[in-house]
Amino acid sequence: LRNCRICKKEAIVYINYANISLCSEHFIEFYERKIFKILKQLDLRNKCILVALSGGKDSVALLFALYKLQAIFNYKLKVLHIDLGIGDYSKRSLEVSAKLTEKLNIPLIVFDLKKEFGWSIHDAVKIIRKPACSICGLVKRWVMNKVAIENECDYVATGHNIDDVNTFVLKAMLTYRPEDIIRLPRPILKPNLEVKLAGRIRPQFYATERENLLYTLVNGLDTVSIECPLARDAKSKKYRQIWEEIDKVNPVGKINFVNTIIKIIDKLDTGEMSDIKLCKICGYPTYSRDICTFCSMRMRIDSKLKNEES
Ligand code: SF4
Ligand code: ZN
Ligand code: ZN
């Protein structure tokens, strides 16, 4: 580690893809500028952003950065924590989320799956034969959108990082899932309130996992350190290791990789968004079907639980 490129004080981090060393103060500035660049693509004055806070490093860093940038953009912040009902992991996640929102004085909306649906993710994974994270992801997406619409929020902000995105793309390519690539998460998705679809912002799209963690550390923020016990996607971890190797060869590779993919899919007309309808059950958007994927799954879980009772 050399000295900070900007102030020559002792550096705390070396950012390989930019070839700079930074002290904590200038790292904070560097990180927030990255978030700023995504947000400035939108006119956020008087808009409401619902931040999905899990208590993990990504979402804690996200909320804190959005809190700090609020004065520049003049948006309103609300926070959603989804209680997934996954044992101690969920208890600790709620604790961290409650403490942080209290400290920042931002209202916290807690959506407790067990209370709202009668089942938790822990219950759902025993019934639905799909990977836990895909069930959980589906439920979270539906809940985030519903809570955003009900609370008059224009956007949902979530804490993805470039390592997540790259692992997702690499895995989709190597397992031949072109449809996943076409539906790649983007930094910004505009709202379509006519069909009750809140917008999406992923302000940390170009931030690495390590930068998110470091941002929480330099700001003295508490995060959940236990891992979700349902996270069994060992394959994703291996794909992540491949990225570490690529990183050594070409530190800008991660950014170039995802930007190449985005450029290609932007040229395709997938026609996906044109076929949007409202789900006959929940009234939220669905693509091409009458009943959304979430409601179909919910019906299966409910009927299974009812059968078990009788
Ligand atoms: Fe849900 Fe998977 Fe995350 Fe656990 S690891 S909270 S199951 S998405
Ligand atoms: Zn400095
Ligand atoms: Zn539905």
PDB file of C-alpha atoms in Angstrom, residues 5 7 14-15 21 29 35 43 86 114 126 174 182 193 196-197 202 204 206 227 233 268 303 306:
ATOM      1  CA  ARG A   5      -3.115   9.529  -4.371  1.00  0.00           C
ATOM      2  CA  CYS A   7      -3.874  13.759   0.041  1.00  0.00           C
ATOM      3  CA  TYR A  14      -5.621  -0.061  -3.314  1.00  0.00           C
ATOM      4  CA  ILE A  15      -8.230  -0.020  -6.088  1.00  0.00           C
ATOM      5  CA  SER A  21      -4.448   3.999  -3.397  1.00  0.00           C
ATOM      6  CA  GLU A  29     -15.519  10.118  -1.649  1.00  0.00           C
ATOM      7  CA  ILE A  35     -23.314   5.896  -6.405  1.00  0.00           C
ATOM      8  CA  ASP A  43     -34.530  13.197 -11.769  1.00  0.00           C
ATOM      9  CA  ILE A  86     -34.880 -18.140   8.487  1.00  0.00           C
ATOM     10  CA  LYS A 114     -45.008 -15.702   8.408  1.00  0.00           C
ATOM     11  CA  LYS A 126     -39.678 -27.756   2.195  1.00  0.00           C
ATOM     12  CA  LEU A 174     -21.690 -21.592 -18.876  1.00  0.00           C
ATOM     13  CA  ILE A 182     -31.648 -11.218 -21.555  1.00  0.00           C
ATOM     14  CA  LEU A 193     -47.049   2.876 -12.480  1.00  0.00           C
ATOM     15  CA  LYS A 196     -48.240  -1.076 -10.742  1.00  0.00           C
ATOM     16  CA  LEU A 197     -44.582  -1.646 -11.409  1.00  0.00           C
ATOM     17  CA  ARG A 202     -29.081  -0.638  -8.205  1.00  0.00           C
ATOM     18  CA  GLN A 204     -23.879  -0.175  -6.397  1.00  0.00           C
ATOM     19  CA  TYR A 206     -20.324  -0.920 -10.446  1.00  0.00           C
ATOM     20  CA  GLU A 227     -24.424 -16.420   6.554  1.00  0.00           C
ATOM     21  CA  ASP A 233     -25.081 -22.398  -4.016  1.00  0.00           C
ATOM     22  CA  LEU A 268     -31.939  -6.906 -29.098  1.00  0.00           C
ATOM     23  CA  SER A 303     -52.829 -25.942  -0.656  1.00  0.00           C
ATOM     24  CA  LYS A 306     -54.001 -26.936   4.090  1.00  0.00           C
TER      25      LYS A 306
END
